[in-house]
Coordinates of C-alpha atoms and ligand atoms in Angstrom, one line a residue:
M276 CA 202.4 32.3 72.0
A277 CA 204.6 30.4 73.3
S278 CA 204.1 31.4 77.4
L279 CA 200.1 30.8 76.2
R280 CA 201.1 27.0 75.3
V281 CA 202.8 26.5 78.2
G282 CA 200.0 28.5 80.3
A283 CA 197.3 25.8 78.9
V284 CA 199.9 22.6 79.6
L285 CA 199.7 23.9 83.3
L286 CA 195.6 24.5 83.6
F287 CA 195.6 20.9 82.0
A288 CA 198.0 19.4 84.6
V289 CA 196.3 21.5 87.8
L290 CA 193.2 20.1 86.2
L291 CA 194.6 16.3 86.1
L292 CA 195.9 17.1 89.8
L293 CA 192.7 17.6 90.9
L294 CA 190.6 15.0 89.5
E295 CA 193.2 12.9 90.7
V296 CA 192.8 14.3 94.1
A297 CA 189.0 14.3 94.1
S298 CA 188.4 10.9 92.7
A299 CA 191.0 9.8 96.0
G300 CA 189.1 10.7 98.1
L301 CA 185.7 9.5 96.5
N302 CA 187.6 5.6 97.3
G303 CA 186.8 5.2 100.6
Y304 CA 183.0 5.1 99.8
F305 CA 182.0 3.3 97.3
G306 CA 180.3 0.7 99.5
T307 CA 179.6 -2.7 98.3
K308 CA 181.6 -1.4 95.1
S309 CA 184.6 -1.1 96.7
R310 CA 188.0 -2.6 95.3
Y311 CA 189.3 -5.1 98.2
E312 CA 192.7 -2.7 98.0
D313 CA 190.9 0.0 99.4
V314 CA 190.4 -1.9 103.0
N315 CA 194.1 -3.4 102.9
P316 CA 195.7 -0.6 100.7
Y317 CA 199.2 -2.3 101.2
L318 CA 197.6 -4.2 98.4
V319 CA 198.3 -1.9 95.8
R320 CA 202.3 -1.4 95.7
D321 CA 202.8 -5.8 96.3
P322 CA 199.1 -7.7 95.7
L323 CA 201.2 -10.8 97.9
S324 CA 201.9 -8.5 100.4
L325 CA 200.5 -10.3 104.0
G326 CA 200.3 -6.9 105.4
P327 CA 201.3 -5.6 108.4
A328 CA 199.4 -7.3 110.7
A329 CA 200.7 -10.8 109.4
A330 CA 203.6 -11.1 112.0
G331 CA 201.2 -11.0 115.5
S332 CA 198.5 -13.5 115.3
G333 CA 198.4 -13.7 119.1
L334 CA 198.4 -17.5 119.1
P335 CA 200.8 -19.4 121.1
P336 CA 203.8 -21.5 119.1
S337 CA 202.1 -24.7 120.3
C338 CA 199.1 -24.4 117.9
A339 CA 198.7 -25.1 114.9
P340 CA 195.8 -25.0 112.4
L341 CA 193.4 -28.0 111.8
Q342 CA 191.1 -26.4 109.4
L343 CA 190.7 -23.4 107.9
R344 CA 187.2 -22.0 106.2
A345 CA 186.8 -19.4 103.8
L346 CA 183.7 -17.8 102.4
L347 CA 184.7 -15.7 100.0
R348 CA 182.5 -13.1 98.4
H349 CA 183.3 -13.0 94.1
G350 CA 186.0 -10.7 92.6
T351 CA 185.5 -7.2 91.2
R352 CA 182.7 -7.8 88.7
Y353 CA 181.2 -6.0 85.7
P354 CA 178.0 -3.8 86.7
T355 CA 174.6 -5.7 86.7
A356 CA 172.3 -5.1 83.4
E357 CA 170.0 -3.2 85.1
Q358 CA 172.3 -1.1 86.1
I359 CA 174.1 -0.7 82.1
R360 CA 170.4 0.1 81.5
R361 CA 170.4 3.3 83.9
L362 CA 173.1 4.2 82.6
G363 CA 172.6 4.1 79.1
D364 CA 169.6 5.8 79.4
L365 CA 171.3 9.1 81.7
H366 CA 174.1 8.7 79.0
A367 CA 171.9 9.1 76.1
R368 CA 169.8 12.3 78.0
L369 CA 174.0 14.2 78.2
L370 CA 174.0 13.2 74.7
R371 CA 170.5 14.6 73.5
R372 CA 171.4 17.8 75.3
R373 CA 174.4 18.5 73.2
P374 CA 173.1 20.4 69.6
A375 CA 176.1 18.7 67.4
A376 CA 176.3 21.6 65.4
D377 CA 177.5 24.3 68.5
A378 CA 179.2 21.5 70.2
E379 CA 182.8 24.1 70.7
L380 CA 179.9 26.7 72.9
S381 CA 178.2 23.8 74.2
A382 CA 181.6 22.5 76.1
A383 CA 182.7 25.8 77.0
A384 CA 178.9 26.7 79.0
C385 CA 178.8 22.9 79.8
P386 CA 182.0 21.1 80.8
A387 CA 180.7 18.6 82.6
A388 CA 178.4 17.4 80.5
A389 CA 180.6 17.5 77.2
A390 CA 182.9 15.4 78.8
L391 CA 180.5 12.9 79.5
A392 CA 179.0 13.2 76.7
A393 CA 182.2 12.2 74.8
W394 CA 183.0 9.5 77.8
Q395 CA 182.5 6.0 75.8
M396 CA 180.0 3.8 76.7
W397 CA 181.5 0.9 77.1
Y398 CA 179.5 -1.8 78.8
N399 CA 176.7 -3.5 77.3
E400 CA 174.1 -5.3 79.0
S401 CA 175.6 -9.2 78.4
L402 CA 178.0 -8.0 80.7
D403 CA 175.5 -8.4 83.6
G404 CA 177.2 -9.1 86.6
R405 CA 179.8 -11.3 85.2
L406 CA 183.5 -11.4 87.1
A407 CA 186.2 -8.8 85.5
P408 CA 189.8 -9.9 84.8
Q409 CA 190.5 -7.8 87.8
G410 CA 188.1 -10.3 89.8
R411 CA 190.4 -13.1 88.5
R412 CA 193.0 -11.0 89.6
D413 CA 191.6 -10.9 92.9
M414 CA 190.7 -14.4 93.2
E415 CA 194.3 -15.8 92.9
H416 CA 196.5 -13.6 94.9
L417 CA 194.4 -13.6 97.7
A418 CA 194.7 -17.9 97.6
R419 CA 198.0 -17.2 97.0
R420 CA 197.8 -14.9 99.9
L421 CA 196.1 -17.4 101.9
A422 CA 198.8 -20.5 101.3
A423 CA 201.3 -18.3 102.4
R424 CA 199.7 -17.2 105.6
F425 CA 199.1 -21.0 106.6
P426 CA 201.3 -23.3 104.7
A427 CA 200.8 -26.3 106.4
L428 CA 197.1 -26.6 105.3
F429 CA 197.7 -25.1 101.6
A430 CA 200.4 -28.1 101.2
A431 CA 201.2 -29.6 98.3
R432 CA 197.9 -32.8 97.8
R433 CA 195.8 -31.7 100.5
R434 CA 192.6 -32.2 99.9
L435 CA 190.8 -28.9 99.2
V436 CA 186.6 -28.8 99.4
L437 CA 185.3 -25.7 96.6
A438 CA 182.1 -24.8 97.0
S439 CA 180.3 -21.9 95.3
S440 CA 176.9 -20.0 94.4
S441 CA 175.3 -21.3 90.7
K442 CA 176.1 -17.3 89.5
H443 CA 178.5 -17.2 87.0
R444 CA 181.0 -14.6 89.0
C445 CA 181.4 -17.3 91.6
L446 CA 181.7 -20.1 89.6
Q447 CA 184.5 -18.2 87.5
S448 CA 185.7 -17.0 91.1
G449 CA 186.1 -20.6 92.3
A450 CA 187.8 -21.5 89.6
A451 CA 190.2 -18.1 89.1
F452 CA 191.3 -18.9 93.5
R453 CA 191.8 -23.0 92.7
R454 CA 194.3 -21.3 89.9
G455 CA 196.0 -19.5 92.4
L456 CA 197.0 -22.0 94.0
G457 CA 198.8 -23.8 91.7
P458 CA 198.7 -27.4 89.9
S459 CA 199.8 -29.7 92.8
F460 CA 196.4 -28.7 95.0
S461 CA 194.0 -32.0 94.9
L462 CA 190.2 -31.7 94.5
G463 CA 189.8 -35.4 96.5
G464 CA 189.3 -36.9 93.1
D465 CA 186.4 -35.3 92.2
E466 CA 186.7 -34.4 88.5
A467 CA 183.9 -31.6 89.2
E468 CA 186.2 -28.7 90.5
V469 CA 183.8 -26.7 91.9
E470 CA 180.8 -27.9 93.4
V471 CA 177.4 -25.5 93.1
N472 CA 175.5 -25.2 97.0
D473 CA 173.0 -22.6 96.6
S474 CA 171.1 -23.8 99.8
L475 CA 174.1 -22.6 101.5
M476 CA 176.0 -19.8 99.0
R477 CA 171.9 -18.1 98.6
F478 CA 170.4 -19.2 101.3
F479 CA 168.3 -16.0 100.6
D480 CA 166.2 -17.3 97.9
H481 CA 165.5 -20.2 99.8
C482 CA 163.8 -18.5 102.5
A483 CA 160.5 -17.8 101.6
K484 CA 160.2 -15.7 104.6
F485 CA 162.7 -13.3 103.5
V486 CA 161.5 -13.2 100.0
A487 CA 158.0 -12.5 101.2
L488 CA 158.9 -9.8 104.5
V489 CA 161.8 -7.9 102.7
E490 CA 162.6 -8.5 99.0
E491 CA 159.5 -8.3 97.1
N492 CA 158.1 -6.2 100.0
D493 CA 157.9 -2.6 98.5
T494 CA 157.4 -1.1 101.9
A495 CA 160.3 -2.9 103.4
M496 CA 162.9 -0.2 102.3
G497 CA 160.8 2.6 103.5
Q498 CA 164.0 3.9 104.8
V499 CA 165.5 3.9 101.5
K500 CA 163.1 5.8 99.4
A501 CA 162.8 7.9 102.4
F502 CA 166.7 8.7 102.5
K503 CA 166.2 9.3 98.8
E504 CA 164.0 11.8 98.2
G505 CA 165.4 13.4 101.9
P506 CA 167.5 16.6 102.1
E507 CA 171.0 14.9 101.6
M508 CA 170.7 13.7 98.6
R509 CA 167.8 16.4 97.5
K510 CA 171.3 18.3 97.6
V511 CA 173.0 15.8 95.5
V512 CA 170.8 15.2 92.8
E513 CA 170.2 19.5 92.7
K514 CA 174.1 19.9 92.4
V515 CA 174.8 17.5 90.0
A516 CA 172.1 18.6 87.7
S517 CA 173.5 21.8 87.8
A518 CA 176.6 20.4 86.9
L519 CA 175.2 18.4 84.0
C520 CA 173.4 21.9 83.3
L521 CA 169.9 19.4 83.6
P522 CA 166.7 20.3 84.9
V523 CA 166.7 19.0 88.0
E524 CA 163.2 17.5 87.6
E525 CA 165.4 14.8 85.0
L526 CA 167.2 13.2 87.3
N527 CA 166.7 11.4 90.0
A528 CA 168.3 9.7 93.2
D529 CA 168.5 6.7 91.1
L530 CA 170.3 7.9 88.3
V531 CA 172.5 10.1 90.2
Q532 CA 173.7 6.7 91.9
V533 CA 174.3 4.7 88.9
A534 CA 177.0 8.0 87.7
F535 CA 178.8 7.5 91.3
L536 CA 178.7 3.8 90.7
T537 CA 180.1 4.1 87.2
C538 CA 183.0 6.6 88.8
S539 CA 183.7 3.3 91.4
Y540 CA 183.5 0.7 88.2
E541 CA 185.9 2.3 86.0
L542 CA 187.9 2.8 89.0
A543 CA 187.6 -1.1 89.7
I544 CA 187.5 -2.9 86.7
K545 CA 189.7 -0.6 84.2
N546 CA 192.1 1.0 87.1
V547 CA 191.1 4.5 85.5
T548 CA 189.5 8.0 87.3
S549 CA 186.9 8.3 85.2
P550 CA 185.1 11.4 84.6
W551 CA 181.8 10.7 86.0
C552 CA 184.2 10.7 89.5
S553 CA 184.3 14.3 89.1
L554 CA 180.4 15.4 89.8
F555 CA 180.9 14.4 93.0
S556 CA 182.4 16.0 96.2
E557 CA 183.6 14.0 98.7
E558 CA 180.3 15.3 101.2
D559 CA 178.5 14.0 98.1
A560 CA 180.4 10.5 98.2
K561 CA 179.8 10.3 101.8
V562 CA 175.8 11.1 101.8
L563 CA 175.6 8.2 98.8
E564 CA 177.9 5.9 100.7
Y565 CA 175.3 6.2 103.5
L566 CA 172.7 5.4 100.4
N567 CA 174.3 2.2 100.0
D568 CA 174.8 0.8 103.3
L569 CA 170.9 1.8 104.5
K570 CA 170.1 -0.4 102.0
Q571 CA 172.5 -3.5 102.7
Y572 CA 171.2 -2.7 106.3
W573 CA 167.7 -3.0 106.3
K574 CA 168.0 -6.0 103.1
R575 CA 170.8 -7.7 104.4
G576 CA 171.3 -6.5 108.1
Y577 CA 170.4 -5.7 111.4
G578 CA 167.1 -3.9 109.7
Y579 CA 165.1 -7.4 109.8
D580 CA 165.8 -10.0 111.8
I581 CA 164.8 -12.5 109.2
N582 CA 168.1 -11.0 106.6
S583 CA 170.0 -12.6 109.7
R584 CA 168.6 -15.8 110.6
S585 CA 168.1 -17.5 107.2
S586 CA 172.3 -17.5 107.5
C587 CA 171.5 -20.0 110.0
I588 CA 171.9 -23.0 107.9
L589 CA 175.3 -21.5 106.7
F590 CA 176.8 -21.2 110.6
Q591 CA 175.6 -24.2 111.5
D592 CA 177.2 -25.7 109.0
I593 CA 180.4 -24.0 109.7
F594 CA 180.5 -25.6 113.1
Q595 CA 179.0 -28.8 112.0
H596 CA 182.5 -28.9 110.4
L597 CA 184.3 -27.3 113.0
D598 CA 183.3 -29.9 115.6
K599 CA 184.1 -33.1 112.9
A600 CA 187.6 -31.8 112.9
V601 CA 187.6 -31.7 116.4
E602 CA 186.5 -35.1 116.4
E603 CA 188.8 -36.5 114.2
S604 CA 191.4 -34.7 115.9
K605 CA 190.8 -36.5 119.1
S606 CA 190.8 -39.7 118.0
S607 CA 194.0 -39.4 116.1
K608 CA 192.2 -39.4 112.4
P609 CA 193.3 -37.3 109.7
I610 CA 191.2 -34.2 109.5
S611 CA 188.6 -35.2 106.1
S612 CA 188.5 -30.8 105.0
P613 CA 191.7 -28.8 106.4
V614 CA 190.4 -26.9 103.7
I615 CA 186.7 -25.6 102.9
V616 CA 186.3 -22.4 100.3
Q617 CA 183.0 -20.7 99.4
V618 CA 181.6 -18.9 97.4
G619 CA 179.5 -16.3 97.5
H620 CA 178.0 -13.1 97.6
A621 CA 178.1 -9.9 99.6
E622 CA 174.3 -10.4 100.1
T623 CA 175.8 -14.2 101.9
L624 CA 178.5 -12.5 104.3
Q625 CA 176.8 -9.2 105.4
P626 CA 173.7 -11.6 107.4
L627 CA 176.0 -14.2 108.8
L628 CA 177.8 -11.2 110.2
A629 CA 174.5 -9.7 111.1
L630 CA 173.8 -12.9 113.0
M631 CA 176.6 -13.3 114.4
G632 CA 176.7 -9.9 116.3
F633 CA 179.3 -8.1 114.1
F634 CA 179.3 -4.1 113.4
K635 CA 176.2 -3.6 115.2
D636 CA 175.4 0.2 115.9
D637 CA 173.9 1.2 118.8
E638 CA 170.7 3.1 116.9
P639 CA 169.6 1.6 113.5
L640 CA 170.4 3.1 110.5
K641 CA 167.9 5.5 109.4
A642 CA 166.5 7.9 106.6
N643 CA 166.5 11.1 109.3
N644 CA 170.4 9.9 111.2
Y645 CA 173.1 10.7 108.4
I646 CA 174.1 12.5 110.8
R647 CA 174.7 10.7 114.0
Q648 CA 175.7 7.8 111.9
T649 CA 178.8 9.4 110.6
H650 CA 180.5 7.1 113.0
R651 CA 178.8 4.1 112.1
K652 CA 180.3 0.6 112.4
F653 CA 178.0 -0.9 109.8
R654 CA 180.0 0.7 106.4
T655 CA 179.8 -2.1 103.8
G656 CA 182.5 -0.4 101.8
R657 CA 185.2 -1.6 105.2
I658 CA 182.8 -5.1 105.3
V659 CA 181.8 -6.2 102.0
P660 CA 184.1 -4.9 99.1
Y661 CA 184.9 -7.4 96.2
A662 CA 186.9 -10.2 97.5
A663 CA 185.4 -10.0 100.5
N664 CA 186.7 -13.3 103.0
L665 CA 185.4 -14.4 106.3
V666 CA 188.0 -17.1 107.6
F667 CA 187.3 -19.5 110.7
V668 CA 191.2 -20.8 111.5
L669 CA 190.2 -23.9 113.9
Y670 CA 193.7 -24.7 115.7
H671 CA 194.9 -27.5 117.5
C672 CA 197.0 -26.3 120.6
D673 CA 200.2 -28.5 122.4
Q674 CA 201.3 -28.0 126.7
V675 CA 197.7 -26.0 127.9
K676 CA 196.8 -26.6 130.8
N677 CA 193.0 -26.2 130.4
P678 CA 191.9 -29.4 128.4
E679 CA 189.5 -26.2 126.9
E680 CA 192.5 -24.6 125.6
E681 CA 193.7 -27.6 123.1
Y682 CA 191.3 -26.7 120.5
Q683 CA 190.8 -22.5 119.4
V684 CA 189.6 -20.6 116.8
Q685 CA 190.4 -17.5 115.3
M686 CA 188.6 -15.6 112.9
L687 CA 189.6 -13.3 110.1
L688 CA 187.7 -10.3 107.8
N689 CA 189.7 -9.1 104.8
E690 CA 192.5 -11.3 105.8
K691 CA 192.4 -9.2 109.3
L692 CA 192.0 -10.5 113.0
M693 CA 188.4 -10.0 114.4
L694 CA 187.9 -9.3 118.0
F695 CA 185.4 -12.0 118.9
Q696 CA 182.0 -10.2 120.4
H697 CA 182.4 -12.1 123.6
S698 CA 186.0 -11.0 124.6
N699 CA 187.2 -8.6 122.3
E700 CA 190.2 -10.7 121.9
T701 CA 191.4 -12.5 118.7
I702 CA 191.6 -15.8 119.6
S703 CA 189.0 -18.0 121.8
T704 CA 188.6 -21.7 122.9
Y705 CA 186.4 -23.3 120.6
A706 CA 184.2 -24.7 123.7
E707 CA 184.0 -21.1 124.7
L708 CA 182.6 -19.7 121.4
K709 CA 180.1 -22.4 121.0
H710 CA 179.2 -21.5 123.9
Y711 CA 178.7 -17.9 123.1
Y712 CA 176.5 -19.0 119.9
K713 CA 174.9 -22.4 121.7
N714 CA 171.1 -20.6 121.1
I715 CA 171.8 -19.9 117.2
L716 CA 173.0 -23.5 117.3
E717 CA 170.3 -24.9 118.9
N718 CA 167.4 -23.0 118.0
C719 CA 167.9 -21.6 114.6
H720 CA 166.4 -23.8 112.3
F721 CA 166.4 -22.9 108.5
K722 CA 163.4 -24.5 107.8
E723 CA 161.5 -22.9 110.5
E724 CA 162.6 -19.6 110.4
C725 CA 162.2 -19.0 106.6
E726 CA 158.7 -20.6 106.8
L727 CA 155.8 -18.0 106.1
P728 CA 153.1 -17.9 109.0
K729 CA 150.4 -20.3 107.4
V730 CA 147.5 -17.8 106.0
N731 CA 144.2 -19.0 106.6
N732 CA 142.3 -18.5 103.3
T733 CA 139.0 -19.6 104.7
A734 CA 139.5 -16.3 106.3
I735 CA 140.3 -14.3 103.5
D736 CA 137.9 -16.3 101.2
E737 CA 135.2 -14.3 103.6
L738 CA 136.4 -11.0 103.0
Ligands
LIG2094 C1 177.6 -6.7 73.3 O1 178.8 -6.8 72.9 C2 179.0 -8.2 72.0 C3 180.0 -7.9 71.9 O2 180.7 -6.6 71.9 C4 178.3 -8.1 71.0 O3 177.9 -9.2 70.5 C5 176.7 -8.2 71.6 O4 175.8 -8.4 70.7 C6 176.3 -6.6 72.5 N1 175.0 -7.3 73.1 C7 173.7 -5.9 73.8 C8 172.7 -6.3 74.4 O5 174.4 -4.8 72.9
LIG2095 C1 174.7 -28.4 100.3 O1 175.5 -28.3 101.5 C2 174.2 -29.0 102.6 C3 174.9 -28.4 104.0 O2 176.0 -29.1 103.9 C4 174.3 -30.4 102.4 O3 173.4 -30.5 103.2 C5 173.4 -30.3 101.0 O4 173.3 -31.4 100.7 C6 174.2 -29.5 99.8 N1 173.9 -29.4 98.4 C7 174.3 -29.6 97.6 C8 173.8 -29.5 96.1 O5 175.2 -30.3 97.7
LIG2096 C1 156.7 -5.7 104.2 O1 157.3 -5.2 105.3 C2 156.2 -4.3 106.4 C3 157.4 -3.3 106.9 O2 157.9 -3.9 107.7 C4 155.4 -5.0 107.5 O3 154.9 -3.9 108.0 C5 154.8 -5.4 106.7 O4 154.3 -7.2 107.2 C6 155.3 -6.6 105.0 N1 154.6 -7.2 104.5 C7 154.5 -8.2 104.3 C8 153.7 -8.6 103.1 O5 155.3 -9.1 104.4
LIG2097 C1 196.7 1.7 88.3 O1 196.9 2.7 88.3 C2 197.8 3.4 89.5 C3 198.1 4.5 88.4 O2 197.8 4.8 87.5 C4 199.2 2.8 88.9 O3 200.1 3.1 89.8 C5 199.0 1.0 89.3 O4 200.0 0.2 88.9 C6 197.8 0.3 88.5 N1 197.3 -1.1 88.9 C7 197.5 -1.9 88.2 C8 196.9 -3.1 89.3 O5 197.4 -1.4 87.4
LIG2098 C1 184.5 -4.8 124.4 O1 184.8 -3.1 123.8 C2 183.7 -2.8 123.9 C3 184.8 -1.2 123.4 O2 184.7 -0.6 123.8 C4 182.4 -2.6 125.0 O3 182.0 -1.5 124.2 C5 182.1 -3.6 125.1 O4 181.5 -4.0 126.3 C6 183.4 -4.9 125.3 N1 182.8 -6.2 124.9 C7 183.3 -6.7 126.1 C8 182.7 -8.7 125.7 O5 184.4 -7.1 127.3
LIG2099 C1 140.5 -19.8 110.1 O1 139.3 -19.1 110.4 C2 138.3 -19.2 110.3 C3 136.6 -17.8 110.2 O2 137.7 -16.8 111.1 C4 137.8 -19.9 111.5 O3 136.9 -20.2 111.6 C5 139.3 -21.0 111.9 O4 138.9 -21.9 112.8 C6 140.2 -20.8 110.7 N1 141.3 -21.8 110.3 C7 142.2 -22.2 111.1 C8 142.9 -23.1 110.7 O5 142.9 -21.1 111.9

């Protein structure tokens, strides 16, 4: 009897271990639902660590930062109402398939379904995409790390310009970032803590051409749709249906995706490995990651030009402020905006990175090249996890041989130095950078890019 109990305990321990191992293998594949810690794992041990890369910035010692512009994605959030509805639907199906009187028998026959039916559906639609408590911590910690990395810019009483998308999770993220900096930071005398600017942070909503061609166009996501019905996804759907003892017709790619997302949400929001994770192997996770990346690629990335062109309003705003700081520095004036922090979405950062040419693969992501894209650059989990941040730092350098070297720029994505497209180096003179992006700076105008081609009503009427 005792040995039986020991055996049961051992078995349970082994099962727990397997669950841990299994879910640890999934963490890298959550796409835009990835934790920031999955990009910078050293933060798990110490959320204020500047990481192994902090030491070597590659800057000449005579350079001092003049201006920092940080574009942030909001922190960890709850699922949207739509996702919660789908999860409720899936969970209800699992509850229905379990005959209450026969719970034990049913559990033995279908342990995964029994475990998930017993799982408490605690999400409710009023949570709709709001910032989770973990999201506040993401932002407070990020603020403290940035301040520690650039102490001169974030020194007490320096002015902070803080702008945000109008979404509640972004406003809350901005406020949490602000709190992370401590009470001594001046907001320039304005009472308003966070200024809303959707034309900069939600440019996609204001771009009529993007809305018509991509957002509200059923055929624009053709590759995504095809992958959902393709052989890789079908295999995952069949596997999950079999694990849940459900007829395969009762499941589809969307429901399987919501099960996978729930695994990611429970980890990101509650720091637990949920039983939803046990439905998926690492191979399945790779397929679901591709599905997520595919959608981002066609909706926010290189899939359609208008995705990135709609962000040129933000791109130009960044360079206008850099120009202004250079001008002020040249005329020995104080820098009016040493720190500019703007909070938006994955959908804000991704198009901008595409406009600048980052993470572009030789071949487009398509429904039929899953295998060939195994080593793709476009992996949204690496690029835009929760609390993702793209930082531009302008430096003033003394004792330079060439006057062009007086102003230099670095870019960091998720606190790691980026390699500039034009040089593969982590630092560029400001002049060189502007030269490389001359065409976008001069020829990309939001209004023209986003205008819909004029419809000839006469011609349509005659049809
Ligand atoms: C969600 O939960 C809150 C409190 O737990 C409750 O007041 C609210 O009515 C719930 N909303 C829905 C849509 O169920
Ligand atoms: C948003 O930012 C743009 C660019 O800096 C500016 O022109 C515009 O006035 C701002 N809008 C609001 C509502 O502050
Ligand atoms: C919708 O997208 C397809 C595929 O890109 C394109 O051919 C079509 O013109 C778009 N339709 C509209 C109304 O923009
Ligand atoms: C999350 O859970 C892990 C393992 O259970 C634990 O080591 C870690 O401290 C937890 N992290 C937080 C932020 O609670
Ligand atoms: C940067 O490095 C990549 C990979 O090594 C190479 O393909 C690319 O041509 C390089 N770009 C420049 C501007 O040197
Ligand atoms: C609209 O279409 C009609 C008939 O095809 C043509 O006669 C007219 O010139 C067009 N108008 C414009 C403004 O293009």
